[in-house]
C-alpha positions as MATLAB code, in Angstrom:
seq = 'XXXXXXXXXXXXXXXXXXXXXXXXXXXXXXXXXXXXXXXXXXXXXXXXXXXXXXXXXXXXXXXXXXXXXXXXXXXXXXXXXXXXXXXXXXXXXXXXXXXXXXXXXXXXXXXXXXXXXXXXXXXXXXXXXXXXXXXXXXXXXXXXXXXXXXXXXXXXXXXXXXXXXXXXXXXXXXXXXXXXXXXXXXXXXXXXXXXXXXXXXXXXXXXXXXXXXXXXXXXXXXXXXXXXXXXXXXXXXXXXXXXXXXXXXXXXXXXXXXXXXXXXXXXXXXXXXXXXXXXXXXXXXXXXXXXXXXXXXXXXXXXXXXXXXXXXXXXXXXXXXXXXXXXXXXXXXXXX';
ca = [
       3.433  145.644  157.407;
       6.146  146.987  159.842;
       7.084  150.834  159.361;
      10.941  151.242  158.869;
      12.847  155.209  159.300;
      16.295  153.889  158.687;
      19.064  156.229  160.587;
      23.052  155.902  159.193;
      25.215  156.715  162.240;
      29.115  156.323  161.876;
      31.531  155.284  165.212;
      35.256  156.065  166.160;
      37.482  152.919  166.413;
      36.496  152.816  169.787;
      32.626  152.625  169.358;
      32.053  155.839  169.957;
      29.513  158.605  168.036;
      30.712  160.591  165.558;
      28.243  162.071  162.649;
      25.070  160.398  160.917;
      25.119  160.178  157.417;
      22.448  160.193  154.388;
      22.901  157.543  151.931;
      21.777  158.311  148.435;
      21.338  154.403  148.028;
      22.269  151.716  150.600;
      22.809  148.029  149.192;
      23.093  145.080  152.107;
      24.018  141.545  151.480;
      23.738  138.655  153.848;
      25.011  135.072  153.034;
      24.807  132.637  155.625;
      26.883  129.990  153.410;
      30.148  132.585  152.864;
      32.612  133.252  155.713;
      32.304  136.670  155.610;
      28.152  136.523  155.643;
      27.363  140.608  155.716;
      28.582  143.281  153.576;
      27.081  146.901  153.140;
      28.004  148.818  149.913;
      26.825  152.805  150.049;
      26.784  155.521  148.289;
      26.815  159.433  150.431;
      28.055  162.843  149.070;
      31.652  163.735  149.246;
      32.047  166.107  152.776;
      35.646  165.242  152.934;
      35.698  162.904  156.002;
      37.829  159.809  156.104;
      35.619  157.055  157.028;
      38.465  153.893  156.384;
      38.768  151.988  159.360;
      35.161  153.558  160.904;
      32.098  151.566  162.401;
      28.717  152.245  160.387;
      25.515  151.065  162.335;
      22.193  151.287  160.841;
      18.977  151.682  162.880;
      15.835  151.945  162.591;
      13.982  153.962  165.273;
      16.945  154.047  167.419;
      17.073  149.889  167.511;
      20.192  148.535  165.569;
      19.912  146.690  162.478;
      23.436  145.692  161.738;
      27.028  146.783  162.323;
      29.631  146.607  159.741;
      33.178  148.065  159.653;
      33.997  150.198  156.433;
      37.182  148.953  155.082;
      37.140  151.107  151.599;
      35.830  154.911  150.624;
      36.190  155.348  147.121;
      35.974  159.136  146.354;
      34.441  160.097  142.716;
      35.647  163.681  142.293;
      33.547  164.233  139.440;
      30.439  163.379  140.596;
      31.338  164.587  144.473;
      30.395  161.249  146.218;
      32.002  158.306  148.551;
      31.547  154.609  147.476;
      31.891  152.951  150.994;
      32.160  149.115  151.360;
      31.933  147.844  154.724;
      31.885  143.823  155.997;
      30.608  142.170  159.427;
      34.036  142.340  161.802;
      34.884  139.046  161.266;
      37.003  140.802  158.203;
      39.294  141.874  161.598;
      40.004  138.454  162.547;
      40.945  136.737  159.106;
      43.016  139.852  158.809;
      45.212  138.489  162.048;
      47.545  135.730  161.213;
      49.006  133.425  163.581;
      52.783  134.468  164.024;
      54.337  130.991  164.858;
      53.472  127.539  164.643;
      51.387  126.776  167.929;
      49.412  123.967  169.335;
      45.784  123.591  171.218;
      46.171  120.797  174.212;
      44.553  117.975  174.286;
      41.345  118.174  176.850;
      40.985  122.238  175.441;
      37.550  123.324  176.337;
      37.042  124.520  172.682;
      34.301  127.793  173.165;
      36.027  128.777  176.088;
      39.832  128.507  174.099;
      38.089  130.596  171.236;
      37.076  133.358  173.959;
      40.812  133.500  174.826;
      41.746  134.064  171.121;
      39.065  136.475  170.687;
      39.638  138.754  174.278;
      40.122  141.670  172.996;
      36.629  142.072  171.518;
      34.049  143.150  174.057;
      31.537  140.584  175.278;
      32.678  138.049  172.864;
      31.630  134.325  173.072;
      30.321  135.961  176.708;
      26.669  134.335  176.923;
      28.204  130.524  175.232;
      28.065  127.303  177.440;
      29.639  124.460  175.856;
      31.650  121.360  177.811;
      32.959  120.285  174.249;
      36.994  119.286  174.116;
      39.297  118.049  171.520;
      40.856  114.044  172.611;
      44.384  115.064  171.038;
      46.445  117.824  170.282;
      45.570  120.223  167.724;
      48.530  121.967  164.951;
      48.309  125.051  163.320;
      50.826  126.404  161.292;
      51.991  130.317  161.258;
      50.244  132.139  158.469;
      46.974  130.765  159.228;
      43.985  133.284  160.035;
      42.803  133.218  162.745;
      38.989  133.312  161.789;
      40.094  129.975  159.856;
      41.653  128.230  163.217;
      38.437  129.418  165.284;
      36.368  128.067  162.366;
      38.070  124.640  162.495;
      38.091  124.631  166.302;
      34.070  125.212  166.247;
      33.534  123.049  163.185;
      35.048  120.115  165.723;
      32.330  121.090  167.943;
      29.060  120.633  165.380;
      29.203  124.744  165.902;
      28.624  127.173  163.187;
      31.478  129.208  161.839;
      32.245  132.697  164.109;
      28.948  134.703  163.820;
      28.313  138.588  164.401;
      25.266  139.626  166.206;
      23.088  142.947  164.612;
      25.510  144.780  167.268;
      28.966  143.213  165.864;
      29.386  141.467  168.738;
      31.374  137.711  167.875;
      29.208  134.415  168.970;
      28.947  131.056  166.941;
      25.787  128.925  167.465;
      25.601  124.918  167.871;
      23.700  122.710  164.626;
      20.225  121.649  164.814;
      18.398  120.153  162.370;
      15.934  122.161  160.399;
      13.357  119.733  161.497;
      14.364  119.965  165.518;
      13.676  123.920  165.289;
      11.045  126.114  165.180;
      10.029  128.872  162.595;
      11.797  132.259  162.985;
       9.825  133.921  160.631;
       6.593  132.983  158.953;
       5.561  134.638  155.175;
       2.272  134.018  153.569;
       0.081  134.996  150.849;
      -2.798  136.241  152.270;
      -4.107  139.425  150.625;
      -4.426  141.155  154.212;
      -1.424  140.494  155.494;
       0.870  139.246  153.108;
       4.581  141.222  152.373;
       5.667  138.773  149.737;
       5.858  139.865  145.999;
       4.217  137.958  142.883;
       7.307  136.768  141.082;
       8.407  133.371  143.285;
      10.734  130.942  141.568;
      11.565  127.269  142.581;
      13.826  124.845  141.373;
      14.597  121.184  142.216;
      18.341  119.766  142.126;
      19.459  116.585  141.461;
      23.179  115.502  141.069;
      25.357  113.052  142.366;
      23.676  112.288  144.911;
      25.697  110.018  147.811;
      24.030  107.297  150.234;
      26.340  106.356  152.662;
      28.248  108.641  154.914;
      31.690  107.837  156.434;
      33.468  110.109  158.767;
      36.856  109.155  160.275;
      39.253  110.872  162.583;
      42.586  111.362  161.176;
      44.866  112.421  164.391;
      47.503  109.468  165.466;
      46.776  110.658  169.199;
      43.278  109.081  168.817;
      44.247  105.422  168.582;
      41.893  103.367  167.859;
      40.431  105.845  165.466;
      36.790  107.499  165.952;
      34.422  106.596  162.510;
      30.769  107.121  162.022;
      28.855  105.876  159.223;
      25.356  107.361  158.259;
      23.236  104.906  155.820;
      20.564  106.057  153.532;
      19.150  102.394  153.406;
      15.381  103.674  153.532;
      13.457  101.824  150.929;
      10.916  104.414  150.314;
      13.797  106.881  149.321;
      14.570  106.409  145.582;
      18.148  106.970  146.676;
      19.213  104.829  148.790;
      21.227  101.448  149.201;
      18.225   99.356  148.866;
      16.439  100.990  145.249;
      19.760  101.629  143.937;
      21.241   98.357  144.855;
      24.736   99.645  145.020;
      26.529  102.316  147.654;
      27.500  105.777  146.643;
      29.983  106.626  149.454;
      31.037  110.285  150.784;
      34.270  109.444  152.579;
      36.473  112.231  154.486;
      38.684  112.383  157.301;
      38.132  114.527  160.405;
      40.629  116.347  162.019;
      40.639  116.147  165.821;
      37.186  115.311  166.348;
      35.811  116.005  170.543;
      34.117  112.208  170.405;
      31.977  109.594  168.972;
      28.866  111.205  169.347;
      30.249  114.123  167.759;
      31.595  112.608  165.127;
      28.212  110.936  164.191;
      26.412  114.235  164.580;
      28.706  115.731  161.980;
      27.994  112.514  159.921;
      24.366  113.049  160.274;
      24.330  116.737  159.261;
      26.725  116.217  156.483;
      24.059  113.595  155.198;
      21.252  115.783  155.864;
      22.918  118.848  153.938;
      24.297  116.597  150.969;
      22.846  113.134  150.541;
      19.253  114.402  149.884;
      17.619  116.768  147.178;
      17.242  120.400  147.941;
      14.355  122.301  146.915;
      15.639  125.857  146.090;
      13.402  128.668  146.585;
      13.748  132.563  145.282;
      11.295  135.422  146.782;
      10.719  138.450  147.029;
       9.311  140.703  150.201;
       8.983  144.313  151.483;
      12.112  144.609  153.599;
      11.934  142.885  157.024;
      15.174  143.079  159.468;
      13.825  140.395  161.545;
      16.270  138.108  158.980;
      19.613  137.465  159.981;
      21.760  134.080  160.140;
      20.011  130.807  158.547;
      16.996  131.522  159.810;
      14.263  128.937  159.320;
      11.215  130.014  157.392;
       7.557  128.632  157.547;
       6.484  129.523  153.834;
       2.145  129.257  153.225;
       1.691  130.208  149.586;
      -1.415  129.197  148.146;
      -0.945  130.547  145.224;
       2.169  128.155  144.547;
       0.537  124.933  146.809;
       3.680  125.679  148.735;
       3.633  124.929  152.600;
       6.460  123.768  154.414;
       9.371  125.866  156.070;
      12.602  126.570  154.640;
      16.427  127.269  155.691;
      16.994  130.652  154.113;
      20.657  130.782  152.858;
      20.877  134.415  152.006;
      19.431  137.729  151.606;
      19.922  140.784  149.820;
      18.201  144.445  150.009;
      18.549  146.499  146.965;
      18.548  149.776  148.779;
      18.047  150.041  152.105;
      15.025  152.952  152.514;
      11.312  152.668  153.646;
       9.443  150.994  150.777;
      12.371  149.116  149.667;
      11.988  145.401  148.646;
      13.821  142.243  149.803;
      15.255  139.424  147.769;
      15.221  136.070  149.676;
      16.887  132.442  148.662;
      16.012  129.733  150.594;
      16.106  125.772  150.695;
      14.545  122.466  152.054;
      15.766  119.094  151.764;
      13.392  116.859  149.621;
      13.203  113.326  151.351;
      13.395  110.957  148.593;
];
């Protein structure tokens, strides 16, 4: 089991040093699935400082865990301590709104055009190749966030939404299938190694289940328009066209979609993420910081005659000290 000394140090607005401070508890929260994915909620004595609008890093023998940027200090005068709430710094850029009514050019090179709205931000988007373009011309209204237009403009582009790294630096990451990757992390039950706790739920759901995929593009500029269809007509799977004998359709329209093969990659991971049955898993470890953004899991628990690996979804740490435990939920699609 790794050894953890977690250190609490506190940065100007412009990334530089200021003070360490000594939580008396230390809650983190990562959720892959939200659009703000990390938040850090702590609880320090009262010494009077104003730490709104601060940096918080956490480390652990001087290597950084995460960086989050406080956006409320609640002060409890009777009991002489500071609630502070901090989020990953995509918070700053669904805080900026777009002031007018603008458009993206057809052709855009979409990671490098989300570099350009993000410049400002040191080393953002700086180590991402991607030839990706949008075929037409792309609206977007004034009012919008701008973490929602980047999030769009990667969506377009099979990309994740706008990521932070453990340093808060902004980078987005394309799709792969759970079955094109390789394990991140691997947790297992034996007695000599093993970090995982006794109490390990799992669940099956079932509902409404689709079959058939159909993507479309929905911009006049693209003329005739792109569509991708994605069948579940496997005869072995107990949902699709062929033991059901009828088609359960998912039907939505795409806005400015880069091309066909894009399209039908979107189609294909929409069918992989909806049109099958996820196993849902719930465990619990000693804390590991190796986690971070939909990592992919290789669970071996004899005890449970579980073996396969997993997309974990989100995580959770209680309080963040040595000794502290974990809480993990993870998934796998079921083919059926």
């Amino acid at each position: 089991m790794r050894k953890y000394n977690f250190s609490f140090e506190i940065l100007d607005r412009y990334h530089k040093y200021v003070k360490n401070v000594y939580p008396v508890s230390c809650q983190v929260d990562y959720d892959s699935l939200s659009v703000i994915k990390l938040s850090v909620n702590m609880l320090i004595k009262d010494d009077g400082y104003n730490y709104n609008g601060k940096y918080l890093v956490i480390k652990s023998y001087n290597e950084v865990v995460a960086t989050v940027i406080i956006v409320t200090s609640i002060r409890d005068r009777f009991n002489k301590t500071i609630r502070i709430t901090g989020y990953d710094c995509c918070i700053l850029i669904q805080q900026q709104k777009a002031e007018i009514d603008f458009i993206t050019p057809s052709f855009t090179n979409i990671i490098n055009y989300v570099g350009l709205l993000l410049f400002e931000y040191s080393h953002a988007f700086s180590s991402i190749e991607s030839n990706a373009t949008n075929k037409a011309e792309i609206y977007f209204n004034a009012g919008m966030s701008t973490l929602e237009i980047i999030n769009n403009l990667l969506n377009l582009i099979n990309f994740s939404s706008l990521l932070t790294d453990r340093f808060g630096v902004f980078y987005a990451q394309k799709y792969e299938l759970p079955s094109d990757r390789t394990p991140e992390i691997i947790y297992t039950d034996d007695k000599d190694t093993s970090i995982i706790y006794k109490n390990v739920t799992q669940e099956i759901d079932i509902f409404n289940v689709p079959n058939v995929f159909i993507r479309v593009s929905n911009n006049s500029a693209i003329n005739p328009p792109v569509r991708a269809e994605y069948i579940n007509d496997n005869p072995d799977s107990i949902l699709s066209t062929v033991s059901r004998d009828r088609r359960i359709i998912d039907y939505k329209q795409v806005s400015n979609v880069a091309d066909s093969d894009t399209l039908f990659a979107i189609t294909k991971k929409d069918c992989y993420n909806s049109s099958d049955i996820y196993e849902h898993i719930e465990i619990e470890t000693a804390i590991n910081t190796e986690h971070w953004y939909l990592n992919l899991v290789e669970l071996n628990l004899k005890s449970y005659e579980i073996n396969d690996n997993y997309v974990e979804t989100s995580w959770s740490i209680d309080n963040l000290k040595a000794g502290g435990r974990m809480k993990h939920k993870l998934r796998r699609v079921i083919r059926v």
